[in-house]
Amino acid sequence: MQSAWQRFGVCSSCLKRQQNDLIKWQRRLIPGWIRSIYSETGKWERDYGLETRKKVEKWWLPRMKEQFCKTSETDKSRQKFYVLSMFPYPSGKLHMGHVRVYTISDTIARFQKMRGMQVINPMGWDAFGLPAENAAVEHGLHPANWTQSNIKHMREQLDALGLSFTWEREITTCLPEYYKWTQYLFIKLFEAGLVYQKEAMVNWDPVDQTVLANEQVDENGCSWRSGAKVEQKYLRQWFIKTTVYAKAMLDSLSDLPEWYGIKEMQANWIGDCVGCYLDFVLKVNGKETGEKLAAYTNTPEAIYGASHLYVLPDHRLLHANSSLKEVLQSEFIPGKDCLTSVTAVNLLTKQEVPIVISAKSAFENYIDTKIGIPSTNPEDAAVAQNLGLSFSEVIETLPDGLETLVNSGEFTGMTRQEALKALTQQAKNKGVGGDLTSDKLRDWLISRQRYWGTPIPIIHCQTCGTVPVPYEDLPVKLPNITTFTGKGASPLETVPEWMNCSCPRCKGTAKRETDTMDTFVDSSWYYLRYTDPHNSDRPFNKALADYWMPVDLYIGGKEHAVMHLYYARFLSHFCYDQKMTKHKEPFYKLLVQGLIKSQTYKLTTTSQYLKREEIDLTGTKPVHIKTKEKLQVTWEKMSKSKHNGIDPEELVEQYGIDTMRLYILFAAPPEQDILWDAKTDAVPGVRRWQSRLWSLVTKLIEARTSSTVPNPLLLNKKEKAEAKKIWEQKNLVVSEVTSYFTKDYLFNAAISRLMGLTNVLSQASQPLILHSAEFEDALATLCIMVAPMAPHIASELWKGLAHVQNKLCTYHKWDDDVLHQSWPRVDPEYLQQPDIIEMSVLINNKACGKVSMPRQVARNAEEVHELILQSELGIKHLQGRPIKKAFLSPRTALINFLVQE
């Protein structure tokens, strides 16, 4: 990897940037405490205090990385699980949003590995992008230098959090060995007719004479650097024809499981795919101009009834570098529908219709060119009538209400549905449109006038035209540029020795394309590269992609649930059609995690956000220390600019890795936002739970090191009944936690159930701890189920259990670490239990007896309530008494009625 970075001309001194901070963090995280832990000394610490916690994490952090970050050869006979968290942009520092998504993916990866799955949990870097180029302009840092330094720092931060990424599959999109294959896929799209150039509007800085990204334009419409008012300008841009796949992508959503509202967002983004674009050539005074135009209609079956082509006043034909610009502008009168002398010939039907410039400033949704068909649209009929345009009626309604086509050439006599299918298929066969799409969807503009992006592998030759770079000449590497000004055209245009080249066809003089690709292109296929990341002959091996794909669980933020997901699905559908993969859809399940929010404080007069040291929190309401002004307090996404961010490094130093992980998992279900408040929220709860777990293991160790040899036969009848209850609770919790881990990923509910089992074990009597196999097994099972979420403490707890003398459970793999244990299964005997259980009944917290009922009923509060009221016990104790409330605990088979005395 180092040599790859050196190809960018990165100086070695810059690679040390940010290292001092990380070393300081690691020293804070792993101090040299005097006390030791069992894994080191063989002596068990009674309490899980601060010193012990730090020692545990120091001991297990490197060992877990060594065990779980290695990748073995893919065994295609085994069942696989591919968990993928959206890879980050290497900004240089982790934030709590990163920590949340990676904690979730790490937990699932460890769980699935314990279930016997062959798991990959890869990580990489979405490393191209504007911030690196801005750093080059502002600080004189080369983008490659800045990016690699940030990657190095962030990877060390991730390692310090104990995350089990499959680092051997690491990819970095800005390295030539990756973007070579991005360019390869671009050429495949080009050869399939899915890439084209046309003029499109961009943000233009008239002072710096450069194109601006949307994020470089402020809320006042001014340039972030020069302050100049940004203008809209037409430039020739590259597009990928994603609309061709719109209908297929919309239809295949039904094959996917529930995506928690994201499928609906995808469907809404795509829209109703009832229409299509059809291609036209334009004429003036009967002469072809060489201009082509694609126009949309939502009733393509009625195309023979077209009367005109409708364009908006801001259409590129009136403003860009078009041969028709002067003609159309001279015939345009604002506010009126303007019939022009330009005509359009339909390449499918050969019909010729006039171009009309619309009086409207916008059509519905995102189209700027549409076909006027009076037979199916009253507005089109009104325009045709007002302008005196001729057209044919093409729809006939039969007496039975069936609509058929007339005056429609070979499609005459067909029903509208039959004609729609036949006509669009014919258009596709002839390459003149016909792909069903919606009027909401636009093709993907991928051109960026930037340096730090994947070079578009196209050569422009005056003789041969637009020529793709031959596959054998890939990658087209970025040249090494040392000076970045942020002004003028693309930086690549300043390197003539790179831009000037020979045409691969005629060998004449030619020029390279100087635009680079949108970074969404890099991330549209990275999930496939992870399946075969070191392949130097192709983007990925089909057999490996077919084995690992689709991604079993894709985890990321909701802000990427539309565009990134749409582009990634598009590329996957394209690769399927190219027979590169056997799966159309790239992601099976999708988990969209919520935000982590913290309180912000701002002045109501100026809306200025304040730092915590500027706020007086001693009163009933916070006020500004200087002015005593009352503050507006809200929960908002953590942000440096809003002064409400929490540094993960400081959190780890204060609470430890496991506590942070458990807090993130326990505070809310993954898809919900977390409102961060460490004082009153879940942090104290998960800290106490870890101490209780430690205490349970301590009790067992001390009991088994006594002089009494454990013997289950010494338990009396009451203690045996208690042991059976523990066994039942263990099995119930195994069943529920496994379900939470596999279905809805409700880790908060899983932790709650594990806390409940901890409480049950904490109430066990001393004879039970000493002599009960059920207690020992339940405690071991509890440690195993804790391990994916809190691997450090679970690993140490397991070491303590493994060295307990006179074990009663011999089926656990005591010589292996906890993360190598098999995930527990429900005991077969538990599943074969009778279907009748005894429900304990309490009235105002006092036990009144038990009522028998079916096991499946015991989980339904209303049914339990009714059965008890109808029982002898209910008639005796509850009849005629007003019941205020009833609390059911299915886990403990107990119901408590609160009645008015």
mmCIF file of C-alpha atoms in Angstrom, residues 177-434:
data_model
loop_
_atom_site.group_PDB
_atom_site.id
_atom_site.type_symbol
_atom_site.label_atom_id
_atom_site.label_comp_id
_atom_site.label_asym_id
_atom_site.label_seq_id
_atom_site.Cartn_x
_atom_site.Cartn_y
_atom_site.Cartn_z
ATOM 1 C CA GLU A 177 -5.646 -0.678 -8.123
ATOM 2 C CA TYR A 178 -9.250 0.179 -7.211
ATOM 3 C CA TYR A 179 -10.176 2.937 -9.632
ATOM 4 C CA LYS A 180 -8.768 0.927 -12.543
ATOM 5 C CA TRP A 181 -11.882 -1.208 -12.180
ATOM 6 C CA THR A 182 -14.179 1.789 -11.711
ATOM 7 C CA GLN A 183 -12.895 2.894 -15.117
ATOM 8 C CA TYR A 184 -13.405 -0.633 -16.459
ATOM 9 C CA LEU A 185 -17.059 -0.570 -15.416
ATOM 10 C CA PHE A 186 -17.472 2.902 -16.955
ATOM 11 C CA ILE A 187 -16.249 1.560 -20.307
ATOM 12 C CA LYS A 188 -18.616 -1.417 -20.008
ATOM 13 C CA LEU A 189 -21.463 1.070 -19.514
ATOM 14 C CA PHE A 190 -20.200 3.107 -22.475
ATOM 15 C CA GLU A 191 -20.132 0.039 -24.716
ATOM 16 C CA ALA A 192 -23.675 -0.834 -23.620
ATOM 17 C CA GLY A 193 -24.898 2.582 -24.756
ATOM 18 C CA LEU A 194 -25.556 3.727 -21.197
ATOM 19 C CA VAL A 195 -23.073 6.619 -21.133
ATOM 20 C CA TYR A 196 -23.475 9.863 -23.060
ATOM 21 C CA GLN A 197 -22.516 13.533 -23.041
ATOM 22 C CA LYS A 198 -24.776 16.531 -23.173
ATOM 23 C CA GLU A 199 -24.706 20.084 -21.944
ATOM 24 C CA ALA A 200 -26.010 20.600 -18.422
ATOM 25 C CA MET A 201 -26.195 23.459 -15.970
ATOM 26 C CA VAL A 202 -23.469 23.924 -13.339
ATOM 27 C CA ASN A 203 -22.676 26.419 -10.572
ATOM 28 C CA TRP A 204 -20.161 28.888 -11.978
ATOM 29 C CA ASP A 205 -17.943 31.268 -9.990
ATOM 30 C CA PRO A 206 -17.372 34.257 -12.306
ATOM 31 C CA VAL A 207 -14.428 35.558 -10.255
ATOM 32 C CA ASP A 208 -12.428 32.342 -9.858
ATOM 33 C CA GLN A 209 -13.696 31.096 -13.242
ATOM 34 C CA THR A 210 -14.402 27.653 -11.860
ATOM 35 C CA VAL A 211 -17.226 25.184 -11.322
ATOM 36 C CA LEU A 212 -18.544 24.882 -7.764
ATOM 37 C CA ALA A 213 -20.144 21.888 -6.099
ATOM 38 C CA ASN A 214 -23.529 22.535 -4.460
ATOM 39 C CA GLU A 215 -21.906 22.440 -1.014
ATOM 40 C CA GLN A 216 -19.529 25.270 -2.088
ATOM 41 C CA VAL A 217 -22.460 27.640 -2.601
ATOM 42 C CA ASP A 218 -23.691 29.363 0.553
ATOM 43 C CA GLU A 219 -27.295 30.050 1.545
ATOM 44 C CA ASN A 220 -27.121 33.433 -0.226
ATOM 45 C CA GLY A 221 -26.084 31.872 -3.512
ATOM 46 C CA CYS A 222 -22.472 33.064 -3.247
ATOM 47 C CA SER A 223 -19.151 31.277 -3.701
ATOM 48 C CA TRP A 224 -17.585 29.907 -0.524
ATOM 49 C CA ARG A 225 -14.156 31.300 -1.532
ATOM 50 C CA SER A 226 -14.519 34.391 -3.672
ATOM 51 C CA GLY A 227 -17.881 35.554 -2.306
ATOM 52 C CA ALA A 228 -19.065 36.215 -5.860
ATOM 53 C CA LYS A 229 -22.693 35.657 -6.805
ATOM 54 C CA VAL A 230 -22.828 32.220 -8.371
ATOM 55 C CA GLU A 231 -24.089 31.987 -11.946
ATOM 56 C CA GLN A 232 -25.760 29.099 -13.760
ATOM 57 C CA LYS A 233 -23.763 28.027 -16.788
ATOM 58 C CA TYR A 234 -24.069 25.201 -19.303
ATOM 59 C CA LEU A 235 -21.093 22.838 -19.695
ATOM 60 C CA ARG A 236 -20.757 19.576 -21.574
ATOM 61 C CA GLN A 237 -21.172 16.841 -18.971
ATOM 62 C CA TRP A 238 -21.090 13.049 -18.763
ATOM 63 C CA PHE A 239 -24.238 11.128 -17.830
ATOM 64 C CA ILE A 240 -25.031 7.502 -17.057
ATOM 65 C CA LYS A 241 -28.440 6.435 -18.346
ATOM 66 C CA THR A 242 -29.804 5.037 -15.080
ATOM 67 C CA THR A 243 -33.378 5.621 -16.259
ATOM 68 C CA VAL A 244 -33.031 2.542 -18.501
ATOM 69 C CA TYR A 245 -33.134 0.382 -15.353
ATOM 70 C CA ALA A 246 -35.866 2.303 -13.522
ATOM 71 C CA LYS A 247 -38.718 -0.168 -14.103
ATOM 72 C CA ALA A 248 -36.571 -3.222 -13.315
ATOM 73 C CA MET A 249 -35.315 -1.612 -10.116
ATOM 74 C CA LEU A 250 -38.811 -0.588 -9.068
ATOM 75 C CA ASP A 251 -40.217 -4.070 -9.693
ATOM 76 C CA SER A 252 -37.422 -5.891 -7.871
ATOM 77 C CA LEU A 253 -38.114 -4.000 -4.642
ATOM 78 C CA SER A 254 -40.975 -6.436 -4.081
ATOM 79 C CA ASP A 255 -38.468 -9.300 -3.892
ATOM 80 C CA LEU A 256 -36.681 -7.730 -0.924
ATOM 81 C CA PRO A 257 -37.643 -8.023 2.757
ATOM 82 C CA GLU A 258 -38.977 -5.057 4.706
ATOM 83 C CA TRP A 259 -36.442 -2.215 4.785
ATOM 84 C CA TYR A 260 -38.118 -0.123 7.532
ATOM 85 C CA GLY A 261 -39.555 2.453 5.136
ATOM 86 C CA ILE A 262 -36.515 2.612 2.868
ATOM 87 C CA LYS A 263 -38.185 0.571 0.124
ATOM 88 C CA GLU A 264 -40.920 3.179 0.034
ATOM 89 C CA MET A 265 -38.265 5.922 -0.218
ATOM 90 C CA GLN A 266 -36.641 4.075 -3.136
ATOM 91 C CA ALA A 267 -39.993 3.598 -4.850
ATOM 92 C CA ASN A 268 -40.859 7.277 -4.346
ATOM 93 C CA TRP A 269 -37.476 8.360 -5.728
ATOM 94 C CA ILE A 270 -37.967 6.227 -8.848
ATOM 95 C CA GLY A 271 -41.642 7.101 -9.293
ATOM 96 C CA ASP A 272 -44.345 5.366 -11.325
ATOM 97 C CA CYS A 273 -42.658 3.906 -14.386
ATOM 98 C CA VAL A 274 -45.568 4.264 -16.799
ATOM 99 C CA GLY A 275 -43.914 6.298 -19.562
ATOM 100 C CA CYS A 276 -40.681 6.470 -21.507
ATOM 101 C CA TYR A 277 -38.349 8.713 -23.475
ATOM 102 C CA LEU A 278 -38.321 8.553 -27.263
ATOM 103 C CA ASP A 279 -35.559 9.968 -29.466
ATOM 104 C CA PHE A 280 -36.007 12.702 -32.064
ATOM 105 C CA VAL A 281 -33.753 14.433 -34.599
ATOM 106 C CA LEU A 282 -34.259 18.176 -35.079
ATOM 107 C CA LYS A 283 -34.682 20.106 -38.312
ATOM 108 C CA VAL A 284 -34.841 23.753 -39.341
ATOM 109 C CA ASN A 285 -36.480 24.601 -42.651
ATOM 110 C CA GLY A 286 -36.522 20.930 -43.556
ATOM 111 C CA LYS A 287 -32.786 20.435 -42.983
ATOM 112 C CA GLU A 288 -31.371 18.174 -40.288
ATOM 113 C CA THR A 289 -29.247 20.072 -37.778
ATOM 114 C CA GLY A 290 -27.397 17.160 -36.204
ATOM 115 C CA GLU A 291 -29.124 17.895 -32.915
ATOM 116 C CA LYS A 292 -30.865 15.012 -31.110
ATOM 117 C CA LEU A 293 -33.444 15.292 -28.384
ATOM 118 C CA ALA A 294 -35.069 12.765 -26.040
ATOM 119 C CA ALA A 295 -38.618 13.656 -24.984
ATOM 120 C CA TYR A 296 -40.843 12.041 -22.348
ATOM 121 C CA THR A 297 -44.424 10.838 -22.556
ATOM 122 C CA ASN A 298 -46.444 8.941 -19.985
ATOM 123 C CA THR A 299 -48.625 7.461 -22.752
ATOM 124 C CA PRO A 300 -46.138 6.123 -25.329
ATOM 125 C CA GLU A 301 -48.765 3.801 -26.827
ATOM 126 C CA ALA A 302 -50.498 6.938 -28.181
ATOM 127 C CA ILE A 303 -47.369 8.347 -29.864
ATOM 128 C CA TYR A 304 -49.003 8.390 -33.308
ATOM 129 C CA GLY A 305 -51.297 11.078 -31.958
ATOM 130 C CA ALA A 306 -48.433 13.497 -31.131
ATOM 131 C CA SER A 307 -48.979 17.130 -32.107
ATOM 132 C CA HIS A 308 -45.798 18.831 -30.829
ATOM 133 C CA LEU A 309 -42.692 18.648 -28.648
ATOM 134 C CA TYR A 310 -42.887 20.884 -25.622
ATOM 135 C CA VAL A 311 -39.669 22.421 -24.125
ATOM 136 C CA LEU A 312 -39.189 24.781 -21.173
ATOM 137 C CA PRO A 313 -37.834 28.343 -21.582
ATOM 138 C CA ASP A 314 -34.624 27.411 -19.732
ATOM 139 C CA HIS A 315 -33.984 24.344 -21.917
ATOM 140 C CA ARG A 316 -30.393 23.868 -23.024
ATOM 141 C CA LEU A 317 -31.416 24.360 -26.686
ATOM 142 C CA LEU A 318 -32.108 28.025 -25.873
ATOM 143 C CA HIS A 319 -29.065 28.679 -23.704
ATOM 144 C CA ALA A 320 -26.231 26.217 -24.255
ATOM 145 C CA ASN A 321 -23.865 25.732 -27.167
ATOM 146 C CA SER A 322 -26.630 24.688 -29.563
ATOM 147 C CA SER A 323 -26.913 25.391 -33.303
ATOM 148 C CA LEU A 324 -30.608 26.135 -32.687
ATOM 149 C CA LYS A 325 -30.027 28.667 -29.931
ATOM 150 C CA GLU A 326 -30.450 31.829 -32.055
ATOM 151 C CA VAL A 327 -33.496 30.510 -33.912
ATOM 152 C CA LEU A 328 -35.315 29.458 -30.750
ATOM 153 C CA GLN A 329 -34.438 32.612 -28.808
ATOM 154 C CA SER A 330 -35.673 34.828 -31.644
ATOM 155 C CA GLU A 331 -39.029 33.016 -31.644
ATOM 156 C CA PHE A 332 -39.475 32.970 -27.866
ATOM 157 C CA ILE A 333 -41.896 35.361 -26.152
ATOM 158 C CA PRO A 334 -41.937 34.997 -22.333
ATOM 159 C CA GLY A 335 -45.281 33.967 -20.868
ATOM 160 C CA LYS A 336 -46.663 32.528 -24.119
ATOM 161 C CA ASP A 337 -46.672 29.125 -25.789
ATOM 162 C CA CYS A 338 -44.425 29.804 -28.769
ATOM 163 C CA LEU A 339 -44.645 27.748 -31.948
ATOM 164 C CA THR A 340 -41.186 27.639 -33.546
ATOM 165 C CA SER A 341 -39.798 26.839 -36.992
ATOM 166 C CA VAL A 342 -37.812 23.936 -35.524
ATOM 167 C CA THR A 343 -39.331 20.486 -36.052
ATOM 168 C CA ALA A 344 -38.607 17.095 -34.519
ATOM 169 C CA VAL A 345 -38.692 13.760 -36.342
ATOM 170 C CA ASN A 346 -39.598 10.728 -34.215
ATOM 171 C CA LEU A 347 -36.959 8.076 -34.935
ATOM 172 C CA LEU A 348 -39.498 5.308 -34.262
ATOM 173 C CA THR A 349 -42.601 6.477 -36.144
ATOM 174 C CA LYS A 350 -40.862 8.921 -38.553
ATOM 175 C CA GLN A 351 -43.573 11.490 -37.718
ATOM 176 C CA GLU A 352 -42.500 15.146 -37.814
ATOM 177 C CA VAL A 353 -43.935 17.591 -35.271
ATOM 178 C CA PRO A 354 -43.049 21.213 -34.360
ATOM 179 C CA ILE A 355 -41.153 22.361 -31.276
ATOM 180 C CA VAL A 356 -43.205 24.545 -28.921
ATOM 181 C CA ILE A 357 -41.566 26.620 -26.185
ATOM 182 C CA SER A 358 -43.852 26.455 -23.157
ATOM 183 C CA ALA A 359 -45.335 29.450 -21.386
ATOM 184 C CA LYS A 360 -44.692 27.546 -18.145
ATOM 185 C CA SER A 361 -41.452 27.821 -16.195
ATOM 186 C CA ALA A 362 -41.618 24.156 -15.144
ATOM 187 C CA PHE A 363 -43.414 20.945 -15.984
ATOM 188 C CA GLU A 364 -44.554 18.464 -13.383
ATOM 189 C CA ASN A 365 -41.601 16.772 -11.666
ATOM 190 C CA TYR A 366 -38.196 16.905 -13.357
ATOM 191 C CA ILE A 367 -38.693 16.721 -17.121
ATOM 192 C CA ASP A 368 -37.812 19.660 -19.370
ATOM 193 C CA THR A 369 -38.962 18.090 -22.667
ATOM 194 C CA LYS A 370 -42.216 16.253 -23.235
ATOM 195 C CA ILE A 371 -44.295 14.985 -26.119
ATOM 196 C CA GLY A 372 -47.691 16.673 -26.582
ATOM 197 C CA ILE A 373 -50.397 14.058 -27.243
ATOM 198 C CA PRO A 374 -53.902 15.639 -27.294
ATOM 199 C CA SER A 375 -55.691 12.254 -27.291
ATOM 200 C CA THR A 376 -54.478 11.481 -23.773
ATOM 201 C CA ASN A 377 -53.856 14.899 -22.204
ATOM 202 C CA PRO A 378 -56.361 17.803 -22.077
ATOM 203 C CA GLU A 379 -53.548 20.372 -21.584
ATOM 204 C CA ASP A 380 -51.814 19.131 -24.746
ATOM 205 C CA ALA A 381 -55.136 19.326 -26.593
ATOM 206 C CA ALA A 382 -55.581 22.952 -25.469
ATOM 207 C CA VAL A 383 -52.074 23.911 -26.646
ATOM 208 C CA ALA A 384 -52.613 22.198 -30.015
ATOM 209 C CA GLN A 385 -55.952 23.911 -30.466
ATOM 210 C CA ASN A 386 -54.613 27.363 -29.508
ATOM 211 C CA LEU A 387 -51.639 27.040 -31.877
ATOM 212 C CA GLY A 388 -53.638 25.423 -34.689
ATOM 213 C CA LEU A 389 -51.611 22.197 -34.663
ATOM 214 C CA SER A 390 -52.929 19.136 -36.479
ATOM 215 C CA PHE A 391 -53.034 15.710 -34.849
ATOM 216 C CA SER A 392 -54.765 12.345 -35.127
ATOM 217 C CA GLU A 393 -57.168 10.797 -32.650
ATOM 218 C CA VAL A 394 -55.573 7.470 -31.748
ATOM 219 C CA ILE A 395 -57.730 6.110 -28.899
ATOM 220 C CA GLU A 396 -61.073 4.423 -29.555
ATOM 221 C CA THR A 397 -63.355 3.251 -26.751
ATOM 222 C CA LEU A 398 -65.396 0.134 -27.569
ATOM 223 C CA PRO A 399 -68.930 -0.376 -26.237
ATOM 224 C CA ASP A 400 -67.627 -2.639 -23.484
ATOM 225 C CA GLY A 401 -65.288 0.149 -22.293
ATOM 226 C CA LEU A 402 -62.095 -1.406 -23.721
ATOM 227 C CA GLU A 403 -59.700 1.162 -25.228
ATOM 228 C CA THR A 404 -57.935 0.249 -28.477
ATOM 229 C CA LEU A 405 -55.642 2.079 -30.881
ATOM 230 C CA VAL A 406 -56.617 3.581 -34.223
ATOM 231 C CA ASN A 407 -54.516 5.527 -36.765
ATOM 232 C CA SER A 408 -51.397 3.985 -35.203
ATOM 233 C CA GLY A 409 -49.704 2.073 -38.002
ATOM 234 C CA GLU A 410 -48.887 -1.514 -37.185
ATOM 235 C CA PHE A 411 -50.199 -1.027 -33.643
ATOM 236 C CA THR A 412 -53.743 -0.242 -34.807
ATOM 237 C CA GLY A 413 -56.313 -2.611 -33.272
ATOM 238 C CA MET A 414 -54.209 -3.415 -30.212
ATOM 239 C CA THR A 415 -55.431 -2.622 -26.719
ATOM 240 C CA ARG A 416 -53.557 0.203 -25.042
ATOM 241 C CA GLN A 417 -51.699 -2.252 -22.815
ATOM 242 C CA GLU A 418 -50.713 -4.461 -25.760
ATOM 243 C CA ALA A 419 -49.575 -1.444 -27.746
ATOM 244 C CA LEU A 420 -47.556 -0.080 -24.822
ATOM 245 C CA LYS A 421 -45.643 -3.339 -24.536
ATOM 246 C CA ALA A 422 -45.111 -3.785 -28.286
ATOM 247 C CA LEU A 423 -44.197 -0.172 -29.067
ATOM 248 C CA THR A 424 -41.718 0.274 -26.219
ATOM 249 C CA GLN A 425 -40.076 -3.055 -27.070
ATOM 250 C CA GLN A 426 -39.698 -1.981 -30.697
ATOM 251 C CA ALA A 427 -38.164 1.334 -29.595
ATOM 252 C CA LYS A 428 -35.668 -0.512 -27.399
ATOM 253 C CA ASN A 429 -34.782 -2.911 -30.211
ATOM 254 C CA LYS A 430 -34.049 0.042 -32.502
ATOM 255 C CA GLY A 431 -32.102 1.914 -29.808
ATOM 256 C CA VAL A 432 -34.369 4.983 -29.898
ATOM 257 C CA GLY A 433 -35.717 4.912 -26.323
ATOM 258 C CA GLY A 434 -38.640 2.913 -24.996
#
